[in-house]
Short mmCIF file of C-alpha atoms in Angstrom, two decimals:
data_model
loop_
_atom_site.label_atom_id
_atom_site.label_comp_id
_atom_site.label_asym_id
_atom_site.label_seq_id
_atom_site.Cartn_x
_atom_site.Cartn_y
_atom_site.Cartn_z
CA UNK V 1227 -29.18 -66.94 23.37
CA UNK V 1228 -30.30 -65.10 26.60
CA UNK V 1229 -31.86 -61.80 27.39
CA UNK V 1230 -28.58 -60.21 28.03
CA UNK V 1231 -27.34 -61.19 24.30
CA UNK V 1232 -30.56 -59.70 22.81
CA UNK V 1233 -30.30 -56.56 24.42
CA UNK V 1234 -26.75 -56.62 23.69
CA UNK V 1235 -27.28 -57.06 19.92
CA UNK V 1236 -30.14 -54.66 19.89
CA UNK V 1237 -28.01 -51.91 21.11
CA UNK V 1238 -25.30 -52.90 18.32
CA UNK V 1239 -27.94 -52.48 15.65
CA UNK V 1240 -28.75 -49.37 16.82
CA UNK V 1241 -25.01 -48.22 17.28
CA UNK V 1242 -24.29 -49.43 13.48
CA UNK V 1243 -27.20 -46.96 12.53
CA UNK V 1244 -25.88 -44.18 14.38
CA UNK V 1245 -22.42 -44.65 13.08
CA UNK V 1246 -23.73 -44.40 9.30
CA UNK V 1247 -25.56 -41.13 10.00
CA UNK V 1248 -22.61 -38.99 11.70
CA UNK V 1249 -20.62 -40.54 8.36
CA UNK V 1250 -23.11 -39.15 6.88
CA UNK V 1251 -22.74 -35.83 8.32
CA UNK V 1252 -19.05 -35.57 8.14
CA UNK V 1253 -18.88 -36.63 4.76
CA UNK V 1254 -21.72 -33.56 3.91
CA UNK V 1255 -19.83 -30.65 6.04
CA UNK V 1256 -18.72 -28.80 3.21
CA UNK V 1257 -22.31 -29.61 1.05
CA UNK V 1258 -24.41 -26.07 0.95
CA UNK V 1259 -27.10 -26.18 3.07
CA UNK V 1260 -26.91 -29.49 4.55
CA UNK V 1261 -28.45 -29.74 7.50
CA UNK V 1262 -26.85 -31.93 10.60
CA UNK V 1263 -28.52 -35.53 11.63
CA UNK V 1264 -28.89 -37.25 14.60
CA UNK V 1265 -30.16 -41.05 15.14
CA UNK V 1266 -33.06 -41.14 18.19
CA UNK V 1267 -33.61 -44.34 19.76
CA UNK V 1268 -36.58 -45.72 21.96
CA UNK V 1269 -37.19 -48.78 24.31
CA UNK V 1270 -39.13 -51.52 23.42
CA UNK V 1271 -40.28 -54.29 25.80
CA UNK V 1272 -40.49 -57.57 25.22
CA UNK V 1273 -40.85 -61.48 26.40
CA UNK V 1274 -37.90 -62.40 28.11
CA UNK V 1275 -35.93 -65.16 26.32
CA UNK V 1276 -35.92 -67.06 29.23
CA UNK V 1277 -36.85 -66.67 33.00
CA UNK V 1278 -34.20 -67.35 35.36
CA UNK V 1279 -35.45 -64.46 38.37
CA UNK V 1280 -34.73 -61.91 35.65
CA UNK V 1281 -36.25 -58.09 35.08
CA UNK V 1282 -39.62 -58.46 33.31
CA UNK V 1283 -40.21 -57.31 30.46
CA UNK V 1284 -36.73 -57.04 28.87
CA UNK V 1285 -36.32 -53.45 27.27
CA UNK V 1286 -34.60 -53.06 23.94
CA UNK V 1287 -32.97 -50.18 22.00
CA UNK V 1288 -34.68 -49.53 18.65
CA UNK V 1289 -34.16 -46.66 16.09
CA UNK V 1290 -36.93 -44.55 16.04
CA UNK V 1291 -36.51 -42.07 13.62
CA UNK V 1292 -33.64 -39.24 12.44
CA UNK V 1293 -33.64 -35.74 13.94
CA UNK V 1294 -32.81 -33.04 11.93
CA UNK V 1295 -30.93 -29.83 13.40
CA UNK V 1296 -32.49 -27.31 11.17
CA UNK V 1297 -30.17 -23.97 12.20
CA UNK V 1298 -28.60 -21.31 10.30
CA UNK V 1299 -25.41 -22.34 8.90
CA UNK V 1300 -22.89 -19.82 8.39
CA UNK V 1301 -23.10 -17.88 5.40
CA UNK V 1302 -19.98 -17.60 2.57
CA UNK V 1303 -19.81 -15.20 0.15
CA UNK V 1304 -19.47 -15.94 -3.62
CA UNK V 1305 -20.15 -12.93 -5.79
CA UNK V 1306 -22.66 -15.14 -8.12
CA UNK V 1307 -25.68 -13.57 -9.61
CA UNK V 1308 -27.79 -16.53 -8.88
CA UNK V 1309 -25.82 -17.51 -5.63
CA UNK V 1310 -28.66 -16.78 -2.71
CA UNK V 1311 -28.80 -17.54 1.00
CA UNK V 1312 -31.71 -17.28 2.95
CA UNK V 1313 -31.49 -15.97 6.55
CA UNK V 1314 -34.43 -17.28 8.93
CA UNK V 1315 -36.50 -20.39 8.22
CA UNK V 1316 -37.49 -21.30 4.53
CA UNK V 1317 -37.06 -22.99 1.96
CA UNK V 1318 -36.73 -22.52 -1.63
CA UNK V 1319 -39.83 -23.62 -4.00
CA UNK V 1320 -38.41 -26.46 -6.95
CA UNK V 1321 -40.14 -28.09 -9.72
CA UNK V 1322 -38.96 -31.28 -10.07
CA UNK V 1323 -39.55 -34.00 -12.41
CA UNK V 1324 -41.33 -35.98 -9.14
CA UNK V 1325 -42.98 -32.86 -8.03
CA UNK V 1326 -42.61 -30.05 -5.81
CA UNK V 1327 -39.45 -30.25 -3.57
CA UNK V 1328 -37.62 -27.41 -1.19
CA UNK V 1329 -34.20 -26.65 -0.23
CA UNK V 1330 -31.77 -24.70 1.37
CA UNK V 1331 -28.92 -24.79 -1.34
CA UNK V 1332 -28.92 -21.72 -2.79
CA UNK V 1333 -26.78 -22.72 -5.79
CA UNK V 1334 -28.65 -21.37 -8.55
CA UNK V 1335 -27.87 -20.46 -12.48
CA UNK V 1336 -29.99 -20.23 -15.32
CA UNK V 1337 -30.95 -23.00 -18.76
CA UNK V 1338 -30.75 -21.77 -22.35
CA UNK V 1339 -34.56 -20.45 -21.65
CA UNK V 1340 -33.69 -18.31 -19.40
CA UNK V 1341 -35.01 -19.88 -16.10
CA UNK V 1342 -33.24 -19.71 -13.09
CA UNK V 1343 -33.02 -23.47 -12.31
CA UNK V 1344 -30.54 -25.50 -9.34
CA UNK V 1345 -27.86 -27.68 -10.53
CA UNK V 1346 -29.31 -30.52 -11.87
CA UNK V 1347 -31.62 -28.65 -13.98
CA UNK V 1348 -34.96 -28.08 -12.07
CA UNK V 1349 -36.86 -24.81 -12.23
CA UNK V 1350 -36.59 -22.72 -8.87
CA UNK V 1351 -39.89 -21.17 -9.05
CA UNK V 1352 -41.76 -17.65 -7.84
CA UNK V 1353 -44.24 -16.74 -4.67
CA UNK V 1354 -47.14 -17.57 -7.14
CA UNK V 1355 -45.28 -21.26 -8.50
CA UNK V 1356 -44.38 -20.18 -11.83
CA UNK V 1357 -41.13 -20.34 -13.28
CA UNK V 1358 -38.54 -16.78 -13.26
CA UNK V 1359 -37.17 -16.12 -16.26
CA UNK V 1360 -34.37 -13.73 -16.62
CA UNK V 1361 -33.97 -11.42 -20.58
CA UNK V 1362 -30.31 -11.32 -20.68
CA UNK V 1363 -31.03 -8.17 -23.08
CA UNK V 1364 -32.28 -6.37 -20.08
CA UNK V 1365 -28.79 -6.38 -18.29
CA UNK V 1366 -27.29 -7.41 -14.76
CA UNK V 1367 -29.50 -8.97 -12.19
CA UNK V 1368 -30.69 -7.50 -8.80
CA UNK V 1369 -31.89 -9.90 -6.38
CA UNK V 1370 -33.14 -7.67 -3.02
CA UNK V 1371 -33.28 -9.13 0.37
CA UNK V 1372 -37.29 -9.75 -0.02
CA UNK V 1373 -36.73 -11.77 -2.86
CA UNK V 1374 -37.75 -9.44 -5.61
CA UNK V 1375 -35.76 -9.85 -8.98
CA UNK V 1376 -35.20 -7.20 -10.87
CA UNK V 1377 -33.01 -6.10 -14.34
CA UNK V 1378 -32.68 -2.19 -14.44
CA UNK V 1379 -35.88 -0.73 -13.85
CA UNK V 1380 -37.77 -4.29 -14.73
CA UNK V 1381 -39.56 -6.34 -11.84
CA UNK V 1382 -38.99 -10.01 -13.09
CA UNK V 1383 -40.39 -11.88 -10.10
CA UNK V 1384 -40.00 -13.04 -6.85
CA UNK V 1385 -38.24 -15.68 -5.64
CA UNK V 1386 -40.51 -17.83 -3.50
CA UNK V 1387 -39.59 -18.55 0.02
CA UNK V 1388 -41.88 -21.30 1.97
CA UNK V 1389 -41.69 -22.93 5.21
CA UNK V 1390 -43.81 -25.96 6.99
CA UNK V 1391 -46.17 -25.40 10.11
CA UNK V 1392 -43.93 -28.34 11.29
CA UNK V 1393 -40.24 -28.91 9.83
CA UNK V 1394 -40.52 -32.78 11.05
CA UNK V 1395 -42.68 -32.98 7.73
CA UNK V 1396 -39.86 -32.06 5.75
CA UNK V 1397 -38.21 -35.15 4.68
CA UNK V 1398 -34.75 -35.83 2.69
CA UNK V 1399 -35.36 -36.56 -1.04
CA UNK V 1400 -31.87 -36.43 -2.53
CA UNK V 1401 -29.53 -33.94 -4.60
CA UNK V 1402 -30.51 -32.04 -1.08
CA UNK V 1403 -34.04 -31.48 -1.59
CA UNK V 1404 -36.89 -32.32 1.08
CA UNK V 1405 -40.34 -33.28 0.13
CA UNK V 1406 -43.51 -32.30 2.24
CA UNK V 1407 -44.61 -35.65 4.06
CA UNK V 1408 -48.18 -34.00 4.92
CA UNK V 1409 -51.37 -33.38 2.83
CA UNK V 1410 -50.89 -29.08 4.14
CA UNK V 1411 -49.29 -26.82 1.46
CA UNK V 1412 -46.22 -24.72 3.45
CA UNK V 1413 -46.87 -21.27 3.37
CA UNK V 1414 -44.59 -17.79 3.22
CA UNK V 1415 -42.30 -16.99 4.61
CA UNK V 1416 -42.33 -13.55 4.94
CA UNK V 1417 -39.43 -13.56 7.63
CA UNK V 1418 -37.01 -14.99 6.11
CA UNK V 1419 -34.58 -13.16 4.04
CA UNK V 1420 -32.75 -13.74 1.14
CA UNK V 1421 -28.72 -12.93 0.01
CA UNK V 1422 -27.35 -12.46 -3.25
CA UNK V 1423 -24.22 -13.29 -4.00
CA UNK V 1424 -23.67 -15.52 -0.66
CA UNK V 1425 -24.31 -19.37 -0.29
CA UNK V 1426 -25.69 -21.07 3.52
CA UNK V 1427 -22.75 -23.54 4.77
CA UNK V 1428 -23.67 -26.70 6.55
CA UNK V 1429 -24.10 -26.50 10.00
CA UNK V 1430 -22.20 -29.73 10.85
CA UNK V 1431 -19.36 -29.09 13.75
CA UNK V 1432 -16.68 -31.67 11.98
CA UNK V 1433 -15.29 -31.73 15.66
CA UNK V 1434 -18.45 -32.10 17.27
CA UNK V 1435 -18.90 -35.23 14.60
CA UNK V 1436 -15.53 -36.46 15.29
CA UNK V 1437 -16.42 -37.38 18.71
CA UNK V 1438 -19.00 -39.03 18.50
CA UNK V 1439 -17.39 -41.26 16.36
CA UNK V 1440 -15.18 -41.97 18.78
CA UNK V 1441 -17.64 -42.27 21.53
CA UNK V 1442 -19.49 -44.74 18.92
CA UNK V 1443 -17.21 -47.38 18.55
CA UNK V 1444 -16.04 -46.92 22.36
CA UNK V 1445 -20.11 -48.36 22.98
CA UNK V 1446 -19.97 -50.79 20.21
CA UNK V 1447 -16.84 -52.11 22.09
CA UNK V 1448 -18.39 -51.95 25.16
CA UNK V 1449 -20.85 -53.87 23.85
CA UNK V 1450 -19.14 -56.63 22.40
CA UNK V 1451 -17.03 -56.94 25.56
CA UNK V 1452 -20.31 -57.42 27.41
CA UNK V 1453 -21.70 -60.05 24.78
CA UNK V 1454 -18.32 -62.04 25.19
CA UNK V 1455 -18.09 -62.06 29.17
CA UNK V 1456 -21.84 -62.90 29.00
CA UNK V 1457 -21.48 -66.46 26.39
CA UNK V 1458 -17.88 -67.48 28.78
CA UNK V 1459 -19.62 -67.45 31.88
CA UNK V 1460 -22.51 -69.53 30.34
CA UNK V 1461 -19.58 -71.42 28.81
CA UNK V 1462 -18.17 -72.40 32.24
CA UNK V 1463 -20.92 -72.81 33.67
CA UNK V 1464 -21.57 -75.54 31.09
CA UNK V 1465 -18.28 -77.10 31.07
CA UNK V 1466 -19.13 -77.35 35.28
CA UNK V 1467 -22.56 -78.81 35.32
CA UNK V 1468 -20.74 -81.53 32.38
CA UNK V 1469 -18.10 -82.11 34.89
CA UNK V 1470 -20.60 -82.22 37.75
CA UNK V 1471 -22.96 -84.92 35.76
#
């Protein structure tokens, strides 16, 4: 196999990545507070297979790492109690069985305690980390735009919004949590604000998504087209150096 195949299947690799993650996306556009991926390559040089008055080093296409497009989605409105939004950059604070975890789906209700928890069960927690825990004998609950949850004339708690000196520390953790990759606790975020009774759509552009699927397998095509014309001419010229001999 020569240079030309390596490179080839190096860029194949990288276009079978790329193709999972806008799969990926499409199949989250309607998931609350998903957030859109993108696949980013880099070059890596290396030893030629061969030498036959070739470029040296040979660069190849690796994937690097996943980019995250962290904008506002648009927001939906619900009419839930415990349905919340937040407008600007945060996160909401869980408790999870593996640890503290953040996320944007606002898709909240509350256990027999009384604790406003996310669907599977884990407890959303305050601006101080302790759980909120709502006295259905006090009546209807107010959540305000600064997070503050109140029943009647009763201050509950607050529902605590974070956010990362660097979002490429946030990392995907499933059920749409992140997890903080660095040793630095995220701090307020006293920007961002919150909306009852609304939910944060995806931000994935199903067109957008669309087309690069169809640009995808146009390059993996490409590709292959290129490996093929590449192994026939080394083909002939085989079968012409036998017939030469």
């Amino acid at each position: 196999m020569d240079n030309a195949l390596y490179v080839g299947l190096s860029r194949q690799m990288t276009l079978r990545r790329q193709l999972d993650i806008v799969a990926n996306n499409i199949a989250n556009a309607n998931t609350t507070g998903f957030k859109v991926e993108d696949l980013m390559v880099r070059t890596e040089q290396a030893r030629p297979a061969k030498t036959l008055d070739g470029a040296a080093p040979v660069k190849f296409v690796l994937d690097d790492q996943v980019a995250r497009n962290f904008t506002q989605g648009a927001m939906t409105k619900t009419g839930g109690d415990f349905d919340l939004a937040i407008e600007g950059t945060g996160f909401f604070h869980i408790q999870t069985a593996n640890g503290d975890r953040y996320t944007r789906d606002g898709r909240f209700t509350t256990n027999p305690e009384g604790r406003i928890v996310t669907e599977q069960g884990s407890q959303v927690l305050d601006e101080g980390g302790g759980p909120i825990v709502i006295d259905p004998t006090l009546g209807g609950v107010s959540i305000g735009k600064d997070g503050v949850v109140t029943q009647g004339a009763v201050r509950v708690g607050r529902i605590g919004i974070v956010r990362p000196d660097d979002l490429s520390s946030m990392a995907k953790d499933g059920d749409n949590l992140y997890r903080n990759t660095t040793n630095v606790a995220l701090q307020a975020a006293p920007d961002a604000r919150l909306h009852q009774g609304m939910l944060e759509s995806s931000n994935v552009q199903p067109v957008v998504e669309i087309t690069k699927l169809i640009e995808i397998q146009r390059a993996y095509e490409g590709v292959a087209k290129m490996m093929d014309n590449t192994a026939d001419l080394h083909r002939t010229a085989v079968e012409r150096l036998g017939k030469v001999n």
